[in-house]
PDB file of C-alpha atoms in Angstrom:
ATOM      1  CA  ALA X 889      -0.006  -0.004   0.000  1.00  0.00           C
ATOM      2  CA  GLY X 890       3.008   2.287  -0.436  1.00  0.00           C
ATOM      3  CA  TYR X 891       4.274   2.081   3.154  1.00  0.00           C
ATOM      4  CA  ALA X 892       7.966   1.861   3.966  1.00  0.00           C
ATOM      5  CA  THR X 893       8.495  -0.980   6.460  1.00  0.00           C
ATOM      6  CA  ALA X 894      11.265  -1.865   8.871  1.00  0.00           C
ATOM      7  CA  LEU X 895      11.937  -4.110  11.862  1.00  0.00           C
ATOM      8  CA  ILE X 896      14.575  -2.718  14.197  1.00  0.00           C
ATOM      9  CA  GLY X 897      15.557  -4.792  17.212  1.00  0.00           C
ATOM     10  CA  LYS X 898      14.858  -8.383  18.211  1.00  0.00           C
ATOM     11  CA  TRP X 899      13.446 -10.815  15.643  1.00  0.00           C
ATOM     12  CA  HIS X 900      13.349 -14.153  17.564  1.00  0.00           C
ATOM     13  CA  LEU X 901      11.127 -15.946  15.032  1.00  0.00           C
ATOM     14  CA  GLY X 902      13.586 -18.398  13.514  1.00  0.00           C
ATOM     15  CA  PHE X 903      16.936 -18.242  11.791  1.00  0.00           C
ATOM     16  CA  ALA X 904      18.176 -17.834   8.232  1.00  0.00           C
ATOM     17  CA  PRO X 905      18.005 -19.228   5.657  1.00  0.00           C
ATOM     18  CA  GLN X 906      14.445 -20.451   6.408  1.00  0.00           C
ATOM     19  CA  PHE X 907      13.297 -17.441   8.449  1.00  0.00           C
ATOM     20  CA  HIS X 908      14.134 -13.753   8.339  1.00  0.00           C
ATOM     21  CA  PRO X 909      12.343 -10.376   8.625  1.00  0.00           C
ATOM     22  CA  LEU X 910      13.073  -9.661   4.971  1.00  0.00           C
ATOM     23  CA  LYS X 911      11.141 -12.858   4.138  1.00  0.00           C
ATOM     24  CA  SER X 912       8.174 -11.685   6.198  1.00  0.00           C
ATOM     25  CA  GLY X 913       7.291  -8.405   4.515  1.00  0.00           C
ATOM     26  CA  TYR X 914       9.835  -6.017   6.006  1.00  0.00           C
ATOM     27  CA  GLN X 915      11.944  -3.971   3.574  1.00  0.00           C
ATOM     28  CA  GLU X 916      14.629  -3.244   6.162  1.00  0.00           C
ATOM     29  CA  PHE X 917      15.971  -5.054   9.228  1.00  0.00           C
ATOM     30  CA  PHE X 918      18.551  -4.185  11.836  1.00  0.00           C
ATOM     31  CA  GLY X 919      19.055  -6.183  15.017  1.00  0.00           C
ATOM     32  CA  PRO X 920      19.688  -9.651  16.473  1.00  0.00           C
ATOM     33  CA  LEU X 921      17.921 -12.721  15.096  1.00  0.00           C
ATOM     34  CA  SER X 922      17.859 -14.555  18.459  1.00  0.00           C
ATOM     35  CA  GLY X 923      16.021 -13.694  21.630  1.00  0.00           C
ATOM     36  CA  ALA X 924      18.825 -12.594  23.940  1.00  0.00           C
ATOM     37  CA  VAL X 925      22.250 -11.081  23.252  1.00  0.00           C
ATOM     38  CA  ASP X 926      24.862  -9.408  25.413  1.00  0.00           C
ATOM     39  CA  TYR X 927      24.332  -5.632  25.418  1.00  0.00           C
ATOM     40  CA  PHE X 928      28.001  -4.890  24.619  1.00  0.00           C
ATOM     41  CA  THR X 929      29.428  -7.849  22.677  1.00  0.00           C
ATOM     42  CA  HIS X 930      26.092  -8.446  20.888  1.00  0.00           C
ATOM     43  CA  CYS X 931      26.708 -12.206  21.177  1.00  0.00           C
ATOM     44  CA  GLY X 932      23.945 -14.720  21.874  1.00  0.00           C
ATOM     45  CA  THR X 933      23.605 -17.502  24.420  1.00  0.00           C
ATOM     46  CA  ASP X 934      25.884 -19.731  22.345  1.00  0.00           C
ATOM     47  CA  GLY X 935      28.601 -17.067  22.248  1.00  0.00           C
ATOM     48  CA  ALA X 936      28.109 -16.342  18.531  1.00  0.00           C
ATOM     49  CA  HIS X 937      27.907 -12.743  17.364  1.00  0.00           C
ATOM     50  CA  ASP X 938      24.320 -11.853  16.445  1.00  0.00           C
ATOM     51  CA  LEU X 939      23.761  -8.395  14.942  1.00  0.00           C
ATOM     52  CA  PHE X 940      22.587  -7.920  11.377  1.00  0.00           C
ATOM     53  CA  ASP X 941      21.810  -5.125   8.948  1.00  0.00           C
ATOM     54  CA  GLY X 942      19.508  -6.834   6.491  1.00  0.00           C
ATOM     55  CA  THR X 943      21.151 -10.190   5.827  1.00  0.00           C
ATOM     56  CA  GLU X 944      24.690  -8.899   6.455  1.00  0.00           C
ATOM     57  CA  GLU X 945      26.374  -9.457   9.793  1.00  0.00           C
ATOM     58  CA  VAL X 946      27.608  -6.096  11.129  1.00  0.00           C
ATOM     59  CA  TYR X 947      29.690  -4.997  14.105  1.00  0.00           C
ATOM     60  CA  ARG X 948      28.716  -1.941  16.081  1.00  0.00           C
ATOM     61  CA  LYS X 949      30.193  -0.481  19.264  1.00  0.00           C
ATOM     62  CA  GLY X 950      27.916   0.551  22.072  1.00  0.00           C
ATOM     63  CA  TYR X 951      25.161  -0.446  24.462  1.00  0.00           C
ATOM     64  CA  LEU X 952      22.584  -2.359  22.407  1.00  0.00           C
ATOM     65  CA  THR X 953      19.554  -0.388  23.644  1.00  0.00           C
ATOM     66  CA  ASP X 954      21.235   2.837  22.506  1.00  0.00           C
ATOM     67  CA  VAL X 955      22.331   1.295  19.214  1.00  0.00           C
ATOM     68  CA  ILE X 956      18.743   0.233  18.507  1.00  0.00           C
ATOM     69  CA  SER X 957      17.347   3.627  19.527  1.00  0.00           C
ATOM     70  CA  GLU X 958      19.818   5.476  17.306  1.00  0.00           C
ATOM     71  CA  ARG X 959      18.964   3.337  14.272  1.00  0.00           C
ATOM     72  CA  ALA X 960      15.201   3.647  14.865  1.00  0.00           C
ATOM     73  CA  ALA X 961      15.307   7.429  15.281  1.00  0.00           C
ATOM     74  CA  ALA X 962      17.426   7.779  12.146  1.00  0.00           C
ATOM     75  CA  TRP X 963      15.041   5.576  10.148  1.00  0.00           C
ATOM     76  CA  VAL X 964      11.969   7.517  11.296  1.00  0.00           C
ATOM     77  CA  GLY X 965      13.699  10.826  10.592  1.00  0.00           C
ATOM     78  CA  LYS X 966      14.326  10.014   6.939  1.00  0.00           C
ATOM     79  CA  GLN X 967      10.761   8.960   6.074  1.00  0.00           C
ATOM     80  CA  LYS X 968       8.951  11.176   3.584  1.00  0.00           C
ATOM     81  CA  GLY X 969       5.780   9.116   3.183  1.00  0.00           C
ATOM     82  CA  PRO X 970       3.674   6.602   5.170  1.00  0.00           C
ATOM     83  CA  PHE X 971       5.687   4.083   7.140  1.00  0.00           C
ATOM     84  CA  PHE X 972       5.420   1.114   9.513  1.00  0.00           C
ATOM     85  CA  LEU X 973       8.129   0.437  12.083  1.00  0.00           C
ATOM     86  CA  SER X 974       8.351  -2.574  14.397  1.00  0.00           C
ATOM     87  CA  LEU X 975      10.736  -1.435  17.144  1.00  0.00           C
ATOM     88  CA  HIS X 976      11.612  -4.435  19.305  1.00  0.00           C
ATOM     89  CA  TYR X 977      13.953  -3.572  22.176  1.00  0.00           C
ATOM     90  CA  THR X 978      15.729  -6.465  23.837  1.00  0.00           C
ATOM     91  CA  ALA X 979      15.576  -4.465  27.103  1.00  0.00           C
ATOM     92  CA  PRO X 980      14.828  -5.286  29.801  1.00  0.00           C
ATOM     93  CA  HIS X 981      15.612  -8.879  28.818  1.00  0.00           C
ATOM     94  CA  TRP X 982      18.601 -10.590  30.406  1.00  0.00           C
ATOM     95  CA  PRO X 983      21.626 -10.404  30.557  1.00  0.00           C
ATOM     96  CA  TRP X 984      21.249  -7.883  33.355  1.00  0.00           C
ATOM     97  CA  GLU X 985      23.464  -5.049  32.125  1.00  0.00           C
ATOM     98  CA  THR X 986      23.116  -1.267  32.193  1.00  0.00           C
ATOM     99  CA  ARG X 987      25.191   1.249  30.233  1.00  0.00           C
ATOM    100  CA  ASP X 988      27.689   1.165  33.117  1.00  0.00           C
ATOM    101  CA  ASP X 989      28.150  -2.608  33.123  1.00  0.00           C
ATOM    102  CA  GLU X 990      30.586  -3.183  30.258  1.00  0.00           C
ATOM    103  CA  ALA X 991      33.033  -4.692  32.736  1.00  0.00           C
ATOM    104  CA  GLU X 992      30.347  -7.199  33.712  1.00  0.00           C
ATOM    105  CA  SER X 993      29.928  -8.049  30.040  1.00  0.00           C
ATOM    106  CA  LYS X 994      33.629  -8.772  29.641  1.00  0.00           C
ATOM    107  CA  ARG X 995      33.676 -10.906  32.800  1.00  0.00           C
ATOM    108  CA  ILE X 996      30.994 -13.332  31.586  1.00  0.00           C
ATOM    109  CA  ALA X 997      32.046 -15.821  28.916  1.00  0.00           C
ATOM    110  CA  LYS X 998      28.496 -16.967  28.225  1.00  0.00           C
ATOM    111  CA  ILE X 999      25.281 -15.187  29.184  1.00  0.00           C
ATOM    112  CA  VAL X1000      22.928 -17.043  31.494  1.00  0.00           C
ATOM    113  CA  HIS X1001      19.409 -16.037  32.538  1.00  0.00           C
ATOM    114  CA  THR X1002      19.945 -16.546  36.280  1.00  0.00           C
ATOM    115  CA  ASP X1003      23.425 -14.993  36.462  1.00  0.00           C
ATOM    116  CA  GLY X1004      23.730 -11.655  38.255  1.00  0.00           C
ATOM    117  CA  GLY X1005      21.262  -8.790  38.143  1.00  0.00           C
ATOM    118  CA  SER X1006      19.285  -6.814  40.701  1.00  0.00           C
ATOM    119  CA  VAL X1007      16.119  -4.770  40.940  1.00  0.00           C
ATOM    120  CA  ALA X1008      18.203  -1.594  40.584  1.00  0.00           C
ATOM    121  CA  THR X1009      19.825  -2.940  37.393  1.00  0.00           C
ATOM    122  CA  TYR X1010      16.439  -3.955  35.992  1.00  0.00           C
ATOM    123  CA  LEU X1011      14.985  -0.492  36.632  1.00  0.00           C
ATOM    124  CA  ARG X1012      17.986   1.182  35.042  1.00  0.00           C
ATOM    125  CA  MET X1013      17.665  -0.989  31.918  1.00  0.00           C
ATOM    126  CA  ILE X1014      14.032   0.111  31.606  1.00  0.00           C
ATOM    127  CA  HIS X1015      15.127   3.726  32.073  1.00  0.00           C
ATOM    128  CA  HIS X1016      17.611   3.400  29.190  1.00  0.00           C
ATOM    129  CA  MET X1017      14.845   2.000  26.990  1.00  0.00           C
ATOM    130  CA  ASP X1018      12.509   4.821  28.004  1.00  0.00           C
ATOM    131  CA  GLU X1019      15.139   7.382  26.971  1.00  0.00           C
ATOM    132  CA  GLY X1020      15.394   5.640  23.594  1.00  0.00           C
ATOM    133  CA  ILE X1021      11.636   5.769  23.100  1.00  0.00           C
ATOM    134  CA  GLY X1022      11.737   9.488  23.803  1.00  0.00           C
ATOM    135  CA  ARG X1023      14.446   9.867  21.193  1.00  0.00           C
ATOM    136  CA  VAL X1024      12.320   8.067  18.602  1.00  0.00           C
ATOM    137  CA  LEU X1025       9.241  10.178  19.461  1.00  0.00           C
ATOM    138  CA  ARG X1026      11.280  13.370  19.046  1.00  0.00           C
ATOM    139  CA  ALA X1027      12.408  12.168  15.625  1.00  0.00           C
ATOM    140  CA  LEU X1028       8.772  11.474  14.762  1.00  0.00           C
ATOM    141  CA  GLN X1029       7.757  14.947  15.872  1.00  0.00           C
ATOM    142  CA  GLU X1030      10.470  16.489  13.700  1.00  0.00           C
ATOM    143  CA  THR X1031       9.000  14.782  10.625  1.00  0.00           C
ATOM    144  CA  GLY X1032       5.672  16.531  11.243  1.00  0.00           C
ATOM    145  CA  ALA X1033       3.818  13.199  11.121  1.00  0.00           C
ATOM    146  CA  ASP X1034       3.427  12.627  14.858  1.00  0.00           C
ATOM    147  CA  ARG X1035      -0.220  13.690  14.996  1.00  0.00           C
ATOM    148  CA  ASP X1036      -1.282  11.147  12.389  1.00  0.00           C
ATOM    149  CA  THR X1037       0.991   8.310  13.489  1.00  0.00           C
ATOM    150  CA  ILE X1038      -0.195   5.474  15.740  1.00  0.00           C
ATOM    151  CA  VAL X1039       2.394   4.658  18.403  1.00  0.00           C
ATOM    152  CA  VAL X1040       1.864   1.502  20.474  1.00  0.00           C
ATOM    153  CA  PHE X1041       3.922   0.456  23.498  1.00  0.00           C
ATOM    154  CA  THR X1042       3.417  -3.148  24.584  1.00  0.00           C
ATOM    155  CA  SER X1043       5.366  -6.293  25.564  1.00  0.00           C
ATOM    156  CA  ASP X1044       5.663  -9.860  24.324  1.00  0.00           C
ATOM    157  CA  ASN X1045       5.163 -11.449  27.764  1.00  0.00           C
ATOM    158  CA  GLY X1046       4.595 -10.732  31.421  1.00  0.00           C
ATOM    159  CA  GLY X1047       7.111  -9.917  34.146  1.00  0.00           C
ATOM    160  CA  GLU X1048      10.656 -11.198  34.367  1.00  0.00           C
ATOM    161  CA  ARG X1049      12.655 -12.359  37.392  1.00  0.00           C
ATOM    162  CA  PHE X1050      13.131  -8.880  38.895  1.00  0.00           C
ATOM    163  CA  SER X1051       9.726  -7.422  38.005  1.00  0.00           C
ATOM    164  CA  ASP X1052       6.834  -6.814  40.378  1.00  0.00           C
ATOM    165  CA  THR X1053       3.532  -8.132  39.000  1.00  0.00           C
ATOM    166  CA  TRP X1054       1.487  -7.523  42.158  1.00  0.00           C
ATOM    167  CA  PRO X1055      -1.365  -8.230  42.612  1.00  0.00           C
ATOM    168  CA  LEU X1056      -1.069 -10.778  39.794  1.00  0.00           C
ATOM    169  CA  VAL X1057       0.473 -14.224  40.159  1.00  0.00           C
ATOM    170  CA  GLY X1058       2.887 -15.751  37.665  1.00  0.00           C
ATOM    171  CA  LYS X1059       5.526 -14.361  35.341  1.00  0.00           C
ATOM    172  CA  LYS X1060       7.054 -15.051  31.936  1.00  0.00           C
ATOM    173  CA  MET X1061       6.433 -18.642  30.781  1.00  0.00           C
ATOM    174  CA  ASP X1062       3.172 -18.823  32.773  1.00  0.00           C
ATOM    175  CA  LEU X1063      -0.378 -18.530  31.455  1.00  0.00           C
ATOM    176  CA  LEU X1064      -1.347 -17.096  34.804  1.00  0.00           C
ATOM    177  CA  GLU X1065      -2.269 -13.401  34.549  1.00  0.00           C
ATOM    178  CA  GLY X1066       1.189 -12.258  35.613  1.00  0.00           C
ATOM    179  CA  GLY X1067       2.617 -14.058  32.602  1.00  0.00           C
ATOM    180  CA  ILE X1068       0.200 -12.789  29.941  1.00  0.00           C
ATOM    181  CA  ARG X1069      -0.979  -9.326  31.041  1.00  0.00           C
ATOM    182  CA  VAL X1070       1.293  -6.735  29.451  1.00  0.00           C
ATOM    183  CA  PRO X1071       1.434  -2.947  29.029  1.00  0.00           C
ATOM    184  CA  TYR X1072      -0.857  -1.584  26.320  1.00  0.00           C
ATOM    185  CA  ILE X1073      -0.411   2.118  25.651  1.00  0.00           C
ATOM    186  CA  VAL X1074      -1.564   3.893  22.485  1.00  0.00           C
ATOM    187  CA  ARG X1075      -0.710   7.406  21.314  1.00  0.00           C
ATOM    188  CA  TRP X1076      -2.571   8.723  18.248  1.00  0.00           C
ATOM    189  CA  PRO X1077      -3.289  12.452  18.676  1.00  0.00           C
ATOM    190  CA  ALA X1078      -5.498  12.671  15.581  1.00  0.00           C
ATOM    191  CA  ARG X1079      -8.035  10.118  16.868  1.00  0.00           C
ATOM    192  CA  VAL X1080      -7.303   9.025  20.457  1.00  0.00           C
ATOM    193  CA  LYS X1081      -7.912  11.344  23.388  1.00  0.00           C
ATOM    194  CA  PRO X1082      -5.033  11.315  25.890  1.00  0.00           C
ATOM    195  CA  GLY X1083      -5.443   9.818  29.340  1.00  0.00           C
ATOM    196  CA  GLY X1084      -8.201   7.373  28.427  1.00  0.00           C
ATOM    197  CA  VAL X1085      -8.584   3.845  29.724  1.00  0.00           C
ATOM    198  CA  THR X1086     -10.455   0.975  28.054  1.00  0.00           C
ATOM    199  CA  ALA X1087     -11.859  -2.283  29.433  1.00  0.00           C
ATOM    200  CA  GLN X1088     -11.408  -3.948  26.029  1.00  0.00           C
ATOM    201  CA  HIS X1089      -9.855  -7.415  26.185  1.00  0.00           C
ATOM    202  CA  ALA X1090      -7.075  -7.433  23.596  1.00  0.00           C
ATOM    203  CA  ILE X1091      -4.169  -9.577  22.491  1.00  0.00           C
ATOM    204  CA  THR X1092      -0.999  -8.858  20.512  1.00  0.00           C
ATOM    205  CA  MET X1093      -2.343 -10.347  17.277  1.00  0.00           C
ATOM    206  CA  ASP X1094      -5.042  -7.651  17.256  1.00  0.00           C
ATOM    207  CA  TRP X1095      -2.528  -5.081  16.092  1.00  0.00           C
ATOM    208  CA  VAL X1096      -2.278  -6.528  12.566  1.00  0.00           C
ATOM    209  CA  PRO X1097      -5.971  -5.975  11.698  1.00  0.00           C
ATOM    210  CA  THR X1098      -5.927  -2.685  13.632  1.00  0.00           C
ATOM    211  CA  PHE X1099      -3.060  -1.254  11.579  1.00  0.00           C
ATOM    212  CA  LEU X1100      -4.505  -2.611   8.330  1.00  0.00           C
ATOM    213  CA  GLU X1101      -7.877  -0.999   8.976  1.00  0.00           C
ATOM    214  CA  ALA X1102      -6.288   2.292  10.018  1.00  0.00           C
ATOM    215  CA  ALA X1103      -4.294   2.305   6.768  1.00  0.00           C
ATOM    216  CA  GLY X1104      -7.312   1.352   4.663  1.00  0.00           C
ATOM    217  CA  VAL X1105      -5.705  -1.926   3.600  1.00  0.00           C
ATOM    218  CA  SER X1106      -7.557  -5.229   3.211  1.00  0.00           C
ATOM    219  CA  PRO X1107      -5.986  -8.417   4.587  1.00  0.00           C
ATOM    220  CA  ALA X1108      -4.555 -10.828   2.029  1.00  0.00           C
ATOM    221  CA  SER X1109      -7.228 -13.256   0.869  1.00  0.00           C
ATOM    222  CA  GLY X1110      -6.619 -16.834   1.964  1.00  0.00           C
ATOM    223  CA  TYR X1111      -4.761 -15.800   5.104  1.00  0.00           C
ATOM    224  CA  PRO X1112      -7.346 -15.333   7.896  1.00  0.00           C
ATOM    225  CA  LEU X1113      -6.111 -13.152  10.740  1.00  0.00           C
ATOM    226  CA  ASP X1114      -5.942 -14.285  14.353  1.00  0.00           C
ATOM    227  CA  GLY X1115      -6.918 -10.922  15.829  1.00  0.00           C
ATOM    228  CA  LEU X1116      -9.641  -8.285  15.661  1.00  0.00           C
ATOM    229  CA  SER X1117      -9.280  -4.586  14.889  1.00  0.00           C
ATOM    230  CA  LEU X1118      -9.034  -2.434  18.018  1.00  0.00           C
ATOM    231  CA  LEU X1119     -10.164   0.767  16.281  1.00  0.00           C
ATOM    232  CA  PRO X1120     -13.604   0.529  17.945  1.00  0.00           C
ATOM    233  CA  ALA X1121     -11.909   0.299  21.372  1.00  0.00           C
ATOM    234  CA  LEU X1122      -9.731   3.310  20.558  1.00  0.00           C
ATOM    235  CA  GLU X1123     -12.972   5.196  19.848  1.00  0.00           C
ATOM    236  CA  GLY X1124     -14.567   4.110  23.129  1.00  0.00           C
ATOM    237  CA  ARG X1125     -16.561   1.054  22.050  1.00  0.00           C
ATOM    238  CA  ILE X1126     -16.122  -2.446  23.499  1.00  0.00           C
ATOM    239  CA  VAL X1127     -16.103  -5.616  21.397  1.00  0.00           C
ATOM    240  CA  GLU X1128     -16.957  -8.836  23.264  1.00  0.00           C
ATOM    241  CA  ARG X1129     -14.666 -11.707  22.322  1.00  0.00           C
ATOM    242  CA  ASP X1130     -12.818 -14.760  23.630  1.00  0.00           C
ATOM    243  CA  LEU X1131      -9.037 -15.125  23.919  1.00  0.00           C
ATOM    244  CA  PHE X1132      -7.044 -18.362  23.726  1.00  0.00           C
ATOM    245  CA  TRP X1133      -3.518 -19.449  24.660  1.00  0.00           C
ATOM    246  CA  ARG X1134      -1.501 -22.634  24.616  1.00  0.00           C
ATOM    247  CA  MET X1135       2.074 -23.381  25.554  1.00  0.00           C
ATOM    248  CA  SER X1136       3.975 -26.660  25.490  1.00  0.00           C
ATOM    249  CA  PHE X1137       5.979 -25.617  28.563  1.00  0.00           C
ATOM    250  CA  ARG X1138       4.171 -27.333  31.462  1.00  0.00           C
ATOM    251  CA  GLN X1139       1.377 -28.233  28.995  1.00  0.00           C
ATOM    252  CA  GLN X1140      -0.458 -24.975  29.637  1.00  0.00           C
ATOM    253  CA  ARG X1141      -3.718 -23.876  28.019  1.00  0.00           C
ATOM    254  CA  ALA X1142      -6.127 -21.062  28.767  1.00  0.00           C
ATOM    255  CA  VAL X1143      -9.330 -19.315  27.655  1.00  0.00           C
ATOM    256  CA  ARG X1144     -10.535 -15.836  28.663  1.00  0.00           C
ATOM    257  CA  SER X1145     -14.246 -15.177  28.154  1.00  0.00           C
ATOM    258  CA  GLY X1146     -15.596 -12.072  29.855  1.00  0.00           C
ATOM    259  CA  ARG X1147     -14.879 -12.287  33.564  1.00  0.00           C
ATOM    260  CA  TRP X1148     -14.097 -16.006  33.435  1.00  0.00           C
ATOM    261  CA  LYS X1149     -10.831 -17.766  32.715  1.00  0.00           C
ATOM    262  CA  TYR X1150     -10.253 -21.480  32.131  1.00  0.00           C
ATOM    263  CA  LEU X1151      -6.701 -22.624  32.899  1.00  0.00           C
ATOM    264  CA  SER X1152      -5.036 -26.021  32.608  1.00  0.00           C
ATOM    265  CA  VAL X1153      -1.477 -26.635  33.819  1.00  0.00           C
ATOM    266  CA  GLU X1154       0.021 -30.109  33.482  1.00  0.00           C
ATOM    267  CA  GLY X1155      -3.495 -31.570  33.546  1.00  0.00           C
ATOM    268  CA  ASP X1156      -4.704 -29.624  36.590  1.00  0.00           C
ATOM    269  CA  GLU X1157      -7.755 -27.543  35.647  1.00  0.00           C
ATOM    270  CA  PHE X1158      -9.064 -24.298  37.093  1.00  0.00           C
ATOM    271  CA  LEU X1159     -11.824 -21.741  36.601  1.00  0.00           C
ATOM    272  CA  PHE X1160     -11.172 -18.218  37.850  1.00  0.00           C
ATOM    273  CA  ASP X1161     -13.402 -15.164  38.157  1.00  0.00           C
ATOM    274  CA  LEU X1162     -10.939 -12.440  37.214  1.00  0.00           C
ATOM    275  CA  GLU X1163     -13.296  -9.610  38.148  1.00  0.00           C
ATOM    276  CA  THR X1164     -13.215 -10.585  41.806  1.00  0.00           C
ATOM    277  CA  ASP X1165      -9.995 -12.630  41.951  1.00  0.00           C
ATOM    278  CA  ALA X1166      -7.261 -11.246  39.714  1.00  0.00           C
ATOM    279  CA  ARG X1167      -4.728 -13.248  41.755  1.00  0.00           C
ATOM    280  CA  GLU X1168      -6.313 -16.507  40.559  1.00  0.00           C
ATOM    281  CA  ARG X1169      -6.499 -18.079  44.006  1.00  0.00           C
ATOM    282  CA  ALA X1170     -10.131 -19.321  44.126  1.00  0.00           C
ATOM    283  CA  ASN X1171     -10.955 -22.255  41.839  1.00  0.00           C
ATOM    284  CA  TYR X1172     -14.620 -22.083  40.745  1.00  0.00           C
ATOM    285  CA  ARG X1173     -14.450 -25.304  38.713  1.00  0.00           C
ATOM    286  CA  ARG X1174     -16.964 -27.144  40.906  1.00  0.00           C
ATOM    287  CA  ARG X1175     -19.133 -24.145  41.817  1.00  0.00           C
ATOM    288  CA  GLU X1176     -19.637 -23.084  38.214  1.00  0.00           C
ATOM    289  CA  GLU X1177     -19.595 -26.409  36.375  1.00  0.00           C
ATOM    290  CA  LYS X1178     -21.526 -25.139  33.310  1.00  0.00           C
ATOM    291  CA  VAL X1179     -19.144 -22.215  32.825  1.00  0.00           C
ATOM    292  CA  PHE X1180     -16.173 -24.540  33.291  1.00  0.00           C
ATOM    293  CA  GLU X1181     -17.398 -27.041  30.700  1.00  0.00           C
ATOM    294  CA  THR X1182     -18.345 -24.298  28.238  1.00  0.00           C
ATOM    295  CA  LEU X1183     -14.884 -22.705  28.320  1.00  0.00           C
ATOM    296  CA  LYS X1184     -13.126 -26.052  28.160  1.00  0.00           C
ATOM    297  CA  LYS X1185     -15.117 -26.966  25.025  1.00  0.00           C
ATOM    298  CA  LYS X1186     -14.326 -23.556  23.532  1.00  0.00           C
ATOM    299  CA  TYR X1187     -10.642 -24.307  24.004  1.00  0.00           C
ATOM    300  CA  GLU X1188     -10.929 -27.719  22.405  1.00  0.00           C
ATOM    301  CA  THR X1189     -12.763 -26.242  19.403  1.00  0.00           C
ATOM    302  CA  TRP X1190     -10.116 -23.546  18.953  1.00  0.00           C
ATOM    303  CA  HIS X1191      -7.246 -25.998  19.483  1.00  0.00           C
ATOM    304  CA  ALA X1192      -8.568 -28.202  16.665  1.00  0.00           C
ATOM    305  CA  LEU X1193      -8.465 -25.254  14.247  1.00  0.00           C
ATOM    306  CA  VAL X1194      -4.827 -24.259  14.714  1.00  0.00           C
ATOM    307  CA  PRO X1195      -1.674 -26.135  13.668  1.00  0.00           C
ATOM    308  CA  PRO X1196      -0.334 -28.666  16.175  1.00  0.00           C
ATOM    309  CA  ILE X1197       2.637 -27.747  18.373  1.00  0.00           C
ATOM    310  CA  PRO X1198       5.717 -29.286  16.672  1.00  0.00           C
ATOM    311  CA  ALA X1199       7.164 -32.388  18.276  1.00  0.00           C
ATOM    312  CA  ASP X1200      10.556 -30.711  18.683  1.00  0.00           C
ATOM    313  CA  ALA X1201       9.038 -27.790  20.637  1.00  0.00           C
ATOM    314  CA  SER X1202      10.174 -28.832  24.100  1.00  0.00           C
ATOM    315  CA  VAL X1203      11.695 -27.309  27.217  1.00  0.00           C
ATOM    316  CA  SER X1204      15.046 -28.816  26.254  1.00  0.00           C
ATOM    317  CA  VAL X1205      15.767 -25.868  23.936  1.00  0.00           C
ATOM    318  CA  PRO X1206      17.829 -22.951  25.297  1.00  0.00           C
ATOM    319  CA  TYR X1207      15.819 -20.675  27.549  1.00  0.00           C
ATOM    320  CA  GLY X1208      16.208 -17.786  25.141  1.00  0.00           C
ATOM    321  CA  LYS X1209      14.332 -19.770  22.486  1.00  0.00           C
ATOM    322  CA  ALA X1210      11.799 -21.487  24.758  1.00  0.00           C
ATOM    323  CA  ASP X1211       8.969 -19.050  24.085  1.00  0.00           C
ATOM    324  CA  LEU X1212       9.029 -20.052  20.420  1.00  0.00           C
ATOM    325  CA  THR X1213       7.075 -23.121  21.547  1.00  0.00           C
ATOM    326  CA  SER X1214       4.014 -21.109  22.518  1.00  0.00           C
ATOM    327  CA  SER X1215       0.995 -20.319  20.385  1.00  0.00           C
ATOM    328  CA  ALA X1216      -1.787 -17.866  21.040  1.00  0.00           C
ATOM    329  CA  SER X1217      -4.747 -16.337  19.316  1.00  0.00           C
TER     330      SER X1217
END
């Protein structure tokens, strides 16, 4: 539709030659292909260097969050027409390193999820990312397109080891609310009033139909979308819908329908009323048997419509690639 497109930052959806951002509709790519790299050496969990400009491996000096921010701001600043940017910071993903921790980077031969870190480090990593976002927004403002540009801030999963998800329970790799509730902030001065809050239930896959509708572009025929457009929610209307998740890690599955949530973990089944019990402590499975059975059947129907989880999707893969085994809609 005439849009310039780029993905800057983490890809984490498979490796070349089979998978690559440039094979998935993006015209430009800059960043790591894996899920976690050292912020100074830009090497992955296996110690291999992982920073690319398109398909070419490149070497850059500097703290990765700043390198990503600089590239994103420069790309936005040179746009003369409509554009779409996927900006995927690795921060605040492990390894736990701030701008001041280059010595820590040199000390560690191989990055490990549970090695080092602190709450103070985690907060500082988020602060560095926030500064980068401000840099990109200033570049957007300088183009004169900021009023008509949709900016979305969200996350790919719930809290990490040093995050505080209170009052929710669970973190990354859980289908408990602490593992799947993420930030969802939209800035669109031309159509969205600032300071608003919506009760709309939404999921990451909703952004594809949302952006397509906002751009006046029809989805490709033969490729049904997993999400729904959120434009009505941005205009103050609520769309009732169900949400589904599944993850091979601990054999987790879940359904959200209104206030109710069905959850299964390693064969143990639960029904939670999230309006009164966001911490998911009270199991209503036996009190609300009809609701429980209805949601369980909804999951089974949905599960039958989506591709099976591959046999090689197991917890034996490196932690940085483990979330590739999940599927959601």
